[in-house]
Short mmCIF file of C-alpha atoms in Angstrom, two decimals:
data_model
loop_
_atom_site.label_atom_id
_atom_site.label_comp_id
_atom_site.label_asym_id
_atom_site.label_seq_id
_atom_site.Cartn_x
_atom_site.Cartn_y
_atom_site.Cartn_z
CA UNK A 16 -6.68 -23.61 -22.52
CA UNK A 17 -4.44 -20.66 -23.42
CA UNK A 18 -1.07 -20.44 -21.55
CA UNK A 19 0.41 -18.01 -20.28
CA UNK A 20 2.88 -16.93 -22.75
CA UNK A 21 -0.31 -16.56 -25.29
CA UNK A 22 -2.79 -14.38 -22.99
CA UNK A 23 0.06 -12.42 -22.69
CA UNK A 24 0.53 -11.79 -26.72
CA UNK A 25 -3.25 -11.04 -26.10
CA UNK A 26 -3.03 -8.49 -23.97
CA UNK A 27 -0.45 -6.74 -25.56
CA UNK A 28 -2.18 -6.63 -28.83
CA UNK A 29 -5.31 -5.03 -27.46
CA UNK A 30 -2.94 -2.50 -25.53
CA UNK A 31 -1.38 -1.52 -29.04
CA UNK A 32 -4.89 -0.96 -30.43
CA UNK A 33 -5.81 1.15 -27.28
CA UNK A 34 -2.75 3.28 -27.99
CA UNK A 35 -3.56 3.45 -31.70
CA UNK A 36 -6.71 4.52 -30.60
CA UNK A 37 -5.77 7.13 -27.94
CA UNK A 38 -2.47 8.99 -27.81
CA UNK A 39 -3.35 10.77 -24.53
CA UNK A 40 -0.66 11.34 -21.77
CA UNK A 41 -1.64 7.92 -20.06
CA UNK A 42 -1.08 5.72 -23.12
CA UNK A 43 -3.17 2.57 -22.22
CA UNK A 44 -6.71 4.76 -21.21
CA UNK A 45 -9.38 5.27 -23.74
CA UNK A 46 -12.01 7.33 -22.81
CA UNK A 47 -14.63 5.58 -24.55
CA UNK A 48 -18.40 6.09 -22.22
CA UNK A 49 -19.41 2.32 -23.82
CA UNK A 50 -17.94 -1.16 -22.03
CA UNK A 51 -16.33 -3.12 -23.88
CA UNK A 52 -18.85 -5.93 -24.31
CA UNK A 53 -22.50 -5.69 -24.27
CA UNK A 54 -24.24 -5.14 -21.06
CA UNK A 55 -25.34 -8.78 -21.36
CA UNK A 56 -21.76 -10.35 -21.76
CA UNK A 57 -19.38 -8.32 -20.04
CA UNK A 58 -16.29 -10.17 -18.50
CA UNK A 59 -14.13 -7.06 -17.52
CA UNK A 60 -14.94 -3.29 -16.05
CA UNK A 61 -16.29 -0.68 -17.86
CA UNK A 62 -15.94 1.79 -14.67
CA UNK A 63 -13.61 2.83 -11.73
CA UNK A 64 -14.53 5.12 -8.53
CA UNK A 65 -12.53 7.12 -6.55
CA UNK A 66 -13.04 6.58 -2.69
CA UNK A 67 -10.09 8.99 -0.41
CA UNK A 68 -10.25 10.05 2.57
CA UNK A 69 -10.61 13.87 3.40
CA UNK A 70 -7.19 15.30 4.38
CA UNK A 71 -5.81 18.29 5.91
CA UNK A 72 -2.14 18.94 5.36
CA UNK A 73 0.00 21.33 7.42
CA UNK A 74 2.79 21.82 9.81
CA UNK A 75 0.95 21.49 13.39
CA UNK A 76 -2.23 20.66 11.79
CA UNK A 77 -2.63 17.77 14.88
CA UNK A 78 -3.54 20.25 17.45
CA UNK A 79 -7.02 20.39 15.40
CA UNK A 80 -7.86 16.65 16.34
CA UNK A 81 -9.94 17.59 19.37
CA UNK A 82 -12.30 20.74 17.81
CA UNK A 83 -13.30 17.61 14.74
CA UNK A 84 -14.01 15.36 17.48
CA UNK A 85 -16.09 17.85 19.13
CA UNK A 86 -17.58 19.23 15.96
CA UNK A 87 -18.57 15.53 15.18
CA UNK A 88 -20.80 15.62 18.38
CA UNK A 89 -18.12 12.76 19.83
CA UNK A 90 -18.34 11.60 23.64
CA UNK A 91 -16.23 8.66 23.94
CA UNK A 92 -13.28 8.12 21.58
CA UNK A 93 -11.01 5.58 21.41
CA UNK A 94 -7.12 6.60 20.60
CA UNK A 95 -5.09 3.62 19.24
CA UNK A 96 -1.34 3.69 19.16
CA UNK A 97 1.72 1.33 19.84
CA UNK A 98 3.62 1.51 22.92
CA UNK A 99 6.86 3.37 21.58
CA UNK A 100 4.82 6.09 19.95
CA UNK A 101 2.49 6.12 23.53
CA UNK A 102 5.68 8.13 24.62
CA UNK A 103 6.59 10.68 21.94
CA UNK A 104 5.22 14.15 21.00
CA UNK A 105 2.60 12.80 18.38
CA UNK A 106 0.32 11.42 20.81
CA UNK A 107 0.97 13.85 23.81
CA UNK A 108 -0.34 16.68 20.68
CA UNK A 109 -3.09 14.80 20.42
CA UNK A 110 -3.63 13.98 23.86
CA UNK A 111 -3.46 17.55 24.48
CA UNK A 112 -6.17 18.42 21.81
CA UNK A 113 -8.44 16.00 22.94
CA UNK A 114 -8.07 17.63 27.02
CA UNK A 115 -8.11 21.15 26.09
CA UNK A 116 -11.75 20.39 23.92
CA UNK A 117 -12.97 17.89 26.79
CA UNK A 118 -13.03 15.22 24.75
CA UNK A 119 -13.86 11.86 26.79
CA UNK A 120 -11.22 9.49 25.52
CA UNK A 121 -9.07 5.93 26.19
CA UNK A 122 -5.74 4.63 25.06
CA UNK A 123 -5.09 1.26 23.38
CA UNK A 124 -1.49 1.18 23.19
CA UNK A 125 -1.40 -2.37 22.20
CA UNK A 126 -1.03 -1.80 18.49
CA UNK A 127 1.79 -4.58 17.45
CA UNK A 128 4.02 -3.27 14.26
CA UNK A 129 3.02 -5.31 11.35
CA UNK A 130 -0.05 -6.35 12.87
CA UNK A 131 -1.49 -10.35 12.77
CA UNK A 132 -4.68 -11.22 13.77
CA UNK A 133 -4.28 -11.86 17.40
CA UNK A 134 -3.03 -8.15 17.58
CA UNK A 135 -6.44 -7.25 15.38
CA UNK A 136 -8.57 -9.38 17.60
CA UNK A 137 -7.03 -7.97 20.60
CA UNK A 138 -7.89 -4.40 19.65
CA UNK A 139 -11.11 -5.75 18.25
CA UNK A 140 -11.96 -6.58 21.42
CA UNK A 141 -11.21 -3.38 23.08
CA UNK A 142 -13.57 -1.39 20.77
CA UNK A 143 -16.37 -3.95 21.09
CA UNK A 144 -15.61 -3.16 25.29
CA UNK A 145 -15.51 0.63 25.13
CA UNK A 146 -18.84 0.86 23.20
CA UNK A 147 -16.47 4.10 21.39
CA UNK A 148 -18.51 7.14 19.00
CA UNK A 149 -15.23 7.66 17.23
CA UNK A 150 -11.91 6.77 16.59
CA UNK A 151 -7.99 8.44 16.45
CA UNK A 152 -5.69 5.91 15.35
CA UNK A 153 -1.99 7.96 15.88
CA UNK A 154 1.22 6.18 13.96
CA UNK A 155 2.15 4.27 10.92
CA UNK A 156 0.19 1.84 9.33
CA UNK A 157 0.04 -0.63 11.92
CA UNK A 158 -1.84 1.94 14.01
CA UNK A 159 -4.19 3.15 11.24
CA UNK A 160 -5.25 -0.68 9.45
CA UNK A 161 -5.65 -2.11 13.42
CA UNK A 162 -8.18 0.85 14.11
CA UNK A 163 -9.68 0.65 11.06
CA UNK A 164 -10.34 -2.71 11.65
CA UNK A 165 -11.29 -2.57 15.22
CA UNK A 166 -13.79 0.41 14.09
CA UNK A 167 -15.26 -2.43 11.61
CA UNK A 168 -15.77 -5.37 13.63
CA UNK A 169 -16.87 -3.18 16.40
CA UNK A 170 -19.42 -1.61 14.44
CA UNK A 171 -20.75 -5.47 13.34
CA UNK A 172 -20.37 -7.26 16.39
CA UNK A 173 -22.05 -10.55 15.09
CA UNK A 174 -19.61 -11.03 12.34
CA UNK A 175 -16.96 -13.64 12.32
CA UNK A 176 -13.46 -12.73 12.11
CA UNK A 177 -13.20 -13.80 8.26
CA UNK A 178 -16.17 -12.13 7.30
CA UNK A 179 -14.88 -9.66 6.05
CA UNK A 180 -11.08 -10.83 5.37
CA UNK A 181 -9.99 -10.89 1.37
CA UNK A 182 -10.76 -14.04 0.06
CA UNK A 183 -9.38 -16.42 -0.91
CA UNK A 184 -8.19 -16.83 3.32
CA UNK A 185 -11.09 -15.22 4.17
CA UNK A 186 -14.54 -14.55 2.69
CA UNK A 187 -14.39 -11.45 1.07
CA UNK A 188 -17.99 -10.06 2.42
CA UNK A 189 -19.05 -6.51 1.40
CA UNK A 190 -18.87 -4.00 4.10
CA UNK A 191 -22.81 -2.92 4.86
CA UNK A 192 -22.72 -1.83 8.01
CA UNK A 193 -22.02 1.71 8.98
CA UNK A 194 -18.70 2.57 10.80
CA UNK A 195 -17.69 5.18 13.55
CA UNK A 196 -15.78 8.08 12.37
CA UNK A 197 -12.28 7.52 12.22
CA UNK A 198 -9.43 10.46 12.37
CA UNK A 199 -5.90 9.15 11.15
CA UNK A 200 -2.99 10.82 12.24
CA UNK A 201 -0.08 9.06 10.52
CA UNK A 202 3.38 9.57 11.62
CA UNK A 203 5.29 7.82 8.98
CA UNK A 204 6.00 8.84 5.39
CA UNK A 205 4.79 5.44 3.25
CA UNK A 206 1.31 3.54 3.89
CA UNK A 207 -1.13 6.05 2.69
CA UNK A 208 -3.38 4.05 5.07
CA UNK A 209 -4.92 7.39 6.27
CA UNK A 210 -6.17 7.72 2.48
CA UNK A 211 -7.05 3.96 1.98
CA UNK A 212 -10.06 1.11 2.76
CA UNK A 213 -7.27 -0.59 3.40
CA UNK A 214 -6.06 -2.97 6.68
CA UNK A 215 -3.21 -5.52 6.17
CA UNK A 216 -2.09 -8.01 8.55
CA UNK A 217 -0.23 -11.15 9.03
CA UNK A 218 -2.68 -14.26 9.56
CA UNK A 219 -0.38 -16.64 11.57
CA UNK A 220 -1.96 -19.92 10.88
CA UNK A 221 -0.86 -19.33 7.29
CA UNK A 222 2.07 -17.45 7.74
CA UNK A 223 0.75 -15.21 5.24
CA UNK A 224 0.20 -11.58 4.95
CA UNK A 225 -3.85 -10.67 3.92
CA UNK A 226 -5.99 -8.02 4.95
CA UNK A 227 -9.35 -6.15 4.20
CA UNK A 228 -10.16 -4.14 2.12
CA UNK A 229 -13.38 -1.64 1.57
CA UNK A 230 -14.03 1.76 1.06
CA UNK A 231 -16.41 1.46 3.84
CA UNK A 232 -13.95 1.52 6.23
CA UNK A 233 -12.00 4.44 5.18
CA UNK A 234 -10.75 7.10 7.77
CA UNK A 235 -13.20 10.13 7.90
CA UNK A 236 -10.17 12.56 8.40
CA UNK A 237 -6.30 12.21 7.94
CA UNK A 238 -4.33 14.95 9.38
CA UNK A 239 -1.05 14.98 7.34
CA UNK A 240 1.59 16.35 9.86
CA UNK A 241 4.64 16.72 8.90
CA UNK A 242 6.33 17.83 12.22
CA UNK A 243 5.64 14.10 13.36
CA UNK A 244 7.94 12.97 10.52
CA UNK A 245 11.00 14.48 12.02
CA UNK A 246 11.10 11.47 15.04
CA UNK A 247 11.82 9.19 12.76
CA UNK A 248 15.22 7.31 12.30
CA UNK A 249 16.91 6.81 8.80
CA UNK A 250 16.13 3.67 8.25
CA UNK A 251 12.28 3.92 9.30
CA UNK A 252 12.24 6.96 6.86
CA UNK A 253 14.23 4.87 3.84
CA UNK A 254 11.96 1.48 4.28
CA UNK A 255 8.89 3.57 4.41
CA UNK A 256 10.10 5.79 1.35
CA UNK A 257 10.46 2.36 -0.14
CA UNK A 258 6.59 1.49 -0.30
CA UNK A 259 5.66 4.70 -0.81
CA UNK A 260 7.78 4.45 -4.38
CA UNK A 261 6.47 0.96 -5.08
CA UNK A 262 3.35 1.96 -4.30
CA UNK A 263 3.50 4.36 -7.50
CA UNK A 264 5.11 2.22 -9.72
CA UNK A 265 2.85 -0.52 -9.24
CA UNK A 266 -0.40 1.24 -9.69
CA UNK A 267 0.98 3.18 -12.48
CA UNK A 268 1.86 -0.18 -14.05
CA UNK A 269 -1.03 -2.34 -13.20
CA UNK A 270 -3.38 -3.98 -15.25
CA UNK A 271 -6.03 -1.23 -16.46
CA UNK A 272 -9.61 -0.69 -14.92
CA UNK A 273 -11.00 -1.77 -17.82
CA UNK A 274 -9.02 -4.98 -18.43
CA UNK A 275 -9.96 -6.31 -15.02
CA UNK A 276 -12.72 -9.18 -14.33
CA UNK A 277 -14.50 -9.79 -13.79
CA UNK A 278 -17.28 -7.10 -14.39
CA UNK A 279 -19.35 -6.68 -10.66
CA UNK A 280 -23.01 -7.09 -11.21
CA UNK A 281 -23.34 -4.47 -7.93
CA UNK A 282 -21.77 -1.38 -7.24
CA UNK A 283 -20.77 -2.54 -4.10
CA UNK A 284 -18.64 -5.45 -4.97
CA UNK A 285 -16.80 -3.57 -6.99
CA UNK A 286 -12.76 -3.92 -5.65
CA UNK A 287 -11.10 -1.19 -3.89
CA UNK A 288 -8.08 -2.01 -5.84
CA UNK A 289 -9.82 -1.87 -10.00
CA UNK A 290 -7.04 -1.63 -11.99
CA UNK A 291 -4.96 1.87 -13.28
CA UNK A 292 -6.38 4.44 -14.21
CA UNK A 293 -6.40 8.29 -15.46
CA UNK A 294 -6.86 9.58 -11.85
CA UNK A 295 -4.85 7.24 -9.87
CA UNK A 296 -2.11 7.74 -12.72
CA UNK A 297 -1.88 11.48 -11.62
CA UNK A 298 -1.54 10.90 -8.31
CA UNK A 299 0.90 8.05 -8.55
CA UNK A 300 3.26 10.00 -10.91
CA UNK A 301 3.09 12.77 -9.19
CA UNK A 302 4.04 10.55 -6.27
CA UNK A 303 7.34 9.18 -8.13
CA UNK A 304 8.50 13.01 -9.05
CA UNK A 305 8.31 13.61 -5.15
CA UNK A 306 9.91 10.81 -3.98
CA UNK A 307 13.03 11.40 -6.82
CA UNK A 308 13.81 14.65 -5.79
CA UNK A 309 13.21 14.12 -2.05
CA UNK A 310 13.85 10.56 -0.96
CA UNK A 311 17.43 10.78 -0.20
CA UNK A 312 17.68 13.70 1.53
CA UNK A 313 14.74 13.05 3.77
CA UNK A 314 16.90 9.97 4.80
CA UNK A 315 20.64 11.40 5.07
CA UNK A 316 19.32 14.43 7.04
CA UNK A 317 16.50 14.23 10.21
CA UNK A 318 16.43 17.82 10.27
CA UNK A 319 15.38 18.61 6.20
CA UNK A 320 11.96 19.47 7.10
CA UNK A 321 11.40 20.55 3.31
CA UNK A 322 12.20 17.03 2.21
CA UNK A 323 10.32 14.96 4.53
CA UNK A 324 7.53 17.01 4.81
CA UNK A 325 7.41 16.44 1.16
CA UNK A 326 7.88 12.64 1.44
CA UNK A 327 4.45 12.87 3.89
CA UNK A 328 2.96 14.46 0.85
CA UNK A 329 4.36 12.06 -1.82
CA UNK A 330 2.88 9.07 0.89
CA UNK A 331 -1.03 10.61 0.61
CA UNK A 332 -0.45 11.23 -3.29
CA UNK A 333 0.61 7.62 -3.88
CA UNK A 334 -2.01 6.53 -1.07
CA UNK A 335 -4.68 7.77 -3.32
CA UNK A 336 -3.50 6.33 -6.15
CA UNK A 337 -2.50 2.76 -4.76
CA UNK A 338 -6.10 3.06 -3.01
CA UNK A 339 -8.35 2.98 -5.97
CA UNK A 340 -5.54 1.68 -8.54
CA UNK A 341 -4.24 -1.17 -6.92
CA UNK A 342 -0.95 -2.88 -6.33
CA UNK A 343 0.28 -5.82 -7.78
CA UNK A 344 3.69 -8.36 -7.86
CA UNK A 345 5.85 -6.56 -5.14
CA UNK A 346 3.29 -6.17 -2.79
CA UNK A 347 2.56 -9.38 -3.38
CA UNK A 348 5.45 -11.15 -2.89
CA UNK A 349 6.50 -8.96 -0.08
CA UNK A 350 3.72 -10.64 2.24
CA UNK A 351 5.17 -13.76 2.55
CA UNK A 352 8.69 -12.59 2.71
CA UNK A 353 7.69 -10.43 5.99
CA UNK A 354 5.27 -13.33 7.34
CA UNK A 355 8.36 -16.43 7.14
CA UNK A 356 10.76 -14.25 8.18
CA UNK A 357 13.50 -16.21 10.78
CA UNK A 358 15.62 -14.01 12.53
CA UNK A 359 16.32 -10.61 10.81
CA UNK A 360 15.88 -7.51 12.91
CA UNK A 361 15.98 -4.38 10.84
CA UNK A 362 18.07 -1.28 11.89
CA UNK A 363 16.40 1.51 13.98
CA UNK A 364 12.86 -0.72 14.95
CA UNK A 365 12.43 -1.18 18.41
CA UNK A 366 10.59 -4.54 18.59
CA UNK A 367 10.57 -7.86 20.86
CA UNK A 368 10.49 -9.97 17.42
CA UNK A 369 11.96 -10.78 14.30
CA UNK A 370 11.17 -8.38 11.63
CA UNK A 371 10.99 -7.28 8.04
CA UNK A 372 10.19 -3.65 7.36
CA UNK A 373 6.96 -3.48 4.86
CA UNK A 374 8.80 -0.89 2.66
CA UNK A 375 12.05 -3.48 2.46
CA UNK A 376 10.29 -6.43 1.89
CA UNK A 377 8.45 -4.81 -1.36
CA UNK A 378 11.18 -2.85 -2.60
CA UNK A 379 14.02 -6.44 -2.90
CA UNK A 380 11.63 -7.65 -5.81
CA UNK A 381 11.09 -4.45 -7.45
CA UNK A 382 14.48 -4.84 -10.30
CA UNK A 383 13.07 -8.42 -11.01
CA UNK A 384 9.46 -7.78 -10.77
CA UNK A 385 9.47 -4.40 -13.46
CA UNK A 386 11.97 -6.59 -15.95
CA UNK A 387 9.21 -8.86 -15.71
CA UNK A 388 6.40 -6.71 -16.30
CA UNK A 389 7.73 -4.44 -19.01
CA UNK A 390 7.26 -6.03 -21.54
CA UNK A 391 3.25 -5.33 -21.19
CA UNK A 392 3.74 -1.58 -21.04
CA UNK A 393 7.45 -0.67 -21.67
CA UNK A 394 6.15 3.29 -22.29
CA UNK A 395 5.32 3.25 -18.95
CA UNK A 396 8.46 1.55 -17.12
CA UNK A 397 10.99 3.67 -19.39
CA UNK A 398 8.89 6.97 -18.41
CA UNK A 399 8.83 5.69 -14.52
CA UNK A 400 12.85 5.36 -14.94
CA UNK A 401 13.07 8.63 -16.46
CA UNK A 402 11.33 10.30 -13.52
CA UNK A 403 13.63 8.14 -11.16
CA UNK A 404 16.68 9.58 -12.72
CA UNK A 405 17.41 7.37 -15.87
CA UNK A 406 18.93 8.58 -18.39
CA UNK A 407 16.32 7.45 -21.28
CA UNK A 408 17.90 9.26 -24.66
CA UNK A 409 18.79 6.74 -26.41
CA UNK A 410 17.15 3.67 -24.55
CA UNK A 411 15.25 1.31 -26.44
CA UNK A 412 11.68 0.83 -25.89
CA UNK A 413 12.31 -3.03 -25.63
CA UNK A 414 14.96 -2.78 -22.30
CA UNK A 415 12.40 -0.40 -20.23
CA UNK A 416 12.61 -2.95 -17.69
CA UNK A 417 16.07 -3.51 -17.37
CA UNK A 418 16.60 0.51 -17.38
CA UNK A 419 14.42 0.81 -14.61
CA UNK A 420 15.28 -2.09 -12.64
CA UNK A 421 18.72 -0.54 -13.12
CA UNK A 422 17.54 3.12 -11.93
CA UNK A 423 15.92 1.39 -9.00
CA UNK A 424 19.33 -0.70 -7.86
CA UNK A 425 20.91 2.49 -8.00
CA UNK A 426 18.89 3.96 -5.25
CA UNK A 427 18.49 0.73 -2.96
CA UNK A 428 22.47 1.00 -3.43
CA UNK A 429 22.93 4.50 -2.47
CA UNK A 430 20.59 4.31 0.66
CA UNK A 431 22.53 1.24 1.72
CA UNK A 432 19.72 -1.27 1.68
CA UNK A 433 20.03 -5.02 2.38
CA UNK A 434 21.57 -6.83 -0.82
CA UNK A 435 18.70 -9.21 -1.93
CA UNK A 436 16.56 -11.78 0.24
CA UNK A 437 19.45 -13.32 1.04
CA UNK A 438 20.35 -10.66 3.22
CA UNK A 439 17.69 -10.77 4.77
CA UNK A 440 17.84 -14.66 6.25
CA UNK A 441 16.62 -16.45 2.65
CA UNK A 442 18.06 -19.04 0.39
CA UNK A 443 17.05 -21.18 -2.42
CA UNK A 444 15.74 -23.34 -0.42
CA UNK A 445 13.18 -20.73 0.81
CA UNK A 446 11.24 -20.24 -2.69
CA UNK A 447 9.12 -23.06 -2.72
CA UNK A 448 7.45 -21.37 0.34
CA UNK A 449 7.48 -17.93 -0.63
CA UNK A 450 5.62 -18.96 -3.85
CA UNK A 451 2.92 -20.75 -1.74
CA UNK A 452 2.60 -17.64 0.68
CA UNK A 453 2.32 -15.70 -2.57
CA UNK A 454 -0.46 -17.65 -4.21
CA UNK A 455 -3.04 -16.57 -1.77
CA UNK A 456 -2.68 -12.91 -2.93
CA UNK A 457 -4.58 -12.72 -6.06
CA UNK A 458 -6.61 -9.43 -4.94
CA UNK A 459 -2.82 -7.98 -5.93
CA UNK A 460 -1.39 -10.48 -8.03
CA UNK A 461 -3.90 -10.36 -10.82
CA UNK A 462 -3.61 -6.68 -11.17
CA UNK A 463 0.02 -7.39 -12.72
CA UNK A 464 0.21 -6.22 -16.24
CA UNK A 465 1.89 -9.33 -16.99
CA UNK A 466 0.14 -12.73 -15.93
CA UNK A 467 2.64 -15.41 -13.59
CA UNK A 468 2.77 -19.11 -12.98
CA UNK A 469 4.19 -20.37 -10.45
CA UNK A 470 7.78 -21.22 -12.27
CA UNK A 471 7.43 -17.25 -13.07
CA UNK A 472 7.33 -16.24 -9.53
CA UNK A 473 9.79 -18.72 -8.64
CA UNK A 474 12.37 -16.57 -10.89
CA UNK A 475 11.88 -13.42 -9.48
CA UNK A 476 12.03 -14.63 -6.00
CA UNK A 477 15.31 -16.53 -6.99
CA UNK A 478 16.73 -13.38 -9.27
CA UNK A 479 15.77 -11.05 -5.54
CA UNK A 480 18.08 -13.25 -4.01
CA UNK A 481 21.01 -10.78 -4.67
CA UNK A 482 20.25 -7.51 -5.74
CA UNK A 483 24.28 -5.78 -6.59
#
């Protein structure tokens, strides 16, 4: 059986043929219409498809909500939000909206942020109740994966809670039943989730972070607001930036569409997440150059409208590309470092329970993870650090890792984040449990350019301990 060390000297040597092959802009892609292998022994892809939501962008764009619900012939929505947004201006616009076009509609304000499955059943249980014809999920991600899935499971009432949940927790059924429409009005800047198929949430028995994941269950509608962005405290605004930048690096860098297995025999098992690719890659780039110029002023400065209006932007961009792409090693990691967290309570989050911020808990493995995984596709990690600032003149192909996990300690630096897990309530001590919460993950973990055993995540999680 071939170890690791030699399927990765495989991999690289048919991504130096690709590039022989193909010197396009997106240096791994060949645009060849044949798969790889014959149509009677194929092991990896030979396709990708993109599945986004629609979205409408623009200042005050929220006020809208109610004349779609109406034009969609709705008569009994459901609006799901948590109980600190409940009070703000996001969902009184959209409270509004919904009045002024006599929309019939109910709160659920029950939404818990990061989301386990109690808080999914719970809301699960509120759609099945309210027999709903559409859906407005208002706030972060939390908001927009619990409607989703409350949409799904209300929509197939007979199915059993892990139905539908990724395997290997859960058992990774298609989605074949048709959902309600779904409007998502995010009011962060960092989950995409109003772009995605997307829902992620902690299952407790595990203490592991999982989710589902379908183009099915898509949002019909996201209305990108960028007025809603200005609530938001610094720290909600850094730790969001956070995913939204790993969330572009890690598609851009993941394992390409057509290196993925294995090779669906049905359209429809085909994985949201398939592997980079030339559209995701414009998306996610495009993504990075956003958050570069805008990240840090969007944080120092609640009033730049400019720069976190553009950060809402950069979140759809990368949402679309992480969507279809995939993510891979931080994400992966990051699940169990937010599900065994002890006592840390981030900055500016107004919750009843120990917490770690999704954007944090991705973004402390990112150095360690992209030295890790440059080595697959340096071009890509030293042109990723260029567009985060590095200075890449004279850098050698061979360090593209350690220049941009360099770049990227420069900015967790500047914005004052937490130095390394052990910041954060972890020690040595912690890693042979983080590995085992990370195991489960391999809808993300596989997409890594770069394959891991255990000892290899057992480095980066120990090399994340301090960052500076």
């Amino acid at each position: 059986m071939a170890t690791a060390a030699q399927r990765c000297r495989v991999a690289h040597l048919l991504r130096l043929l690709q590039r022989a092959a193909c010197r396009c802009p997106t240096h791994s892609h060949t645009y060849s219409q044949a798969p790889e292998l014959s149509p009677s022994g194929k092991t990896t892809d030979y396709a990708f498809e993109m599945a986004i939501s629609n979205i409408r962008y623009g200042a005050g764009v929220t006020k809208e909500v109610g004349m779609d619900l109406q034009n969609m012939g709705a008569k009994n929505v459901c609006l799901m939000t948590d109980k600190n947004l409940s009070q703000l201006p996001p969902v009184q616009v959209v409270m509004d909206s919904l009045v002024k076009n006599g929309i019939n509609f109910q709160v659920y304000d029950n939404v818990r942020v990061e989301p386990t499955d109690t808080s999914f059943k719970d809301a699960i249980e509120f759609a099945k109740k309210g027999a709903f014809d559409a859906y407005v999920a208002v706030g972060g991600g939390s908001a927009i994966d619990t409607c989703k899935a409350a949409n799904l499971y209300a929509s197939s009432p007979h199915s059993e809670f892990l139905d539908y949940v990724n395997a290997p927790i859960g058992k990774g059924q298609p989605v074949s039943v048709p959902v309600k429409p779904l409007i998502a009005v995010p009011t962060t800047s960092g989950t995409g989730s109003e772009t995605t198929g997307v829902a992620i949430f902690d299952y407790e028995s595990l203490k592991v972070k999982t989710g589902i994941a379908s183009k099915a269950i898509k949002p019909t509608l996201g209305l990108v607001d960028p007025l809603h962005t200005l609530h938001m405290p610094a720290r909600l605004v850094a730790n969001s930036g956070f995913d939204v930048l790993c969330h572009a690096l890690e598609s851009y860098t993941a394992l390409p569409y057509h290196m993925r297995s294995p090779c669906p025999s049905n359209p429809i098992l085909r994985p949201a997440y398939q592997g980079s690719n030339p559209i995701s890659d414009i998306w996610s780039v495009q993504a990075l150059r956003i958050v570069a110029k805008y990240l840090k002023r969007a944080v120092s400065n609640p009033d730049d409208l400019e720069a976190r209006s553009n950060m809402h932007l950069a979140s759809a961009f990368a949402g679309i590309g992480f969507g279809n792409a995939g993510v891979h090693l931080c994400h992966g990691m990051s699940y169990p470092i937010s599900g065994l967290v002890k006592t840390y309570k981030a900055k500016d989050y107004n919750v009843d329970h120990p917490l770690v911020p999704h954007g944090l808990s991705v973004v402390l493995t990112s150095p360690a993870v992209f030295t890790f995984t440059a080595q697959m596709c340096p071009e890509r990690h030293l042109e990723t650090a260029e567009i985060l600032g590095a200075d890449t003149l004279t850098a050698k192909i061979q360090d593209a890792g350690l220049v941009l996990a360099d770049t990227l300690r420069k900015i967790l630096f500047d914005l004052n984040v937490d130095d390394g897990l052990a910041a954060i309530g972890y020690s040595k001590a912690d890693i042979p449990a983080l590995v085992k919460g990370t195991l489960p993950q391999e809808r993300v973990t596989k997409l890594a350019p770069r394959p891991q055993s255990e000892e290899d995540l057992s480095a980066l999680f120990e090399a994340s301990m301090k960052l500076y």
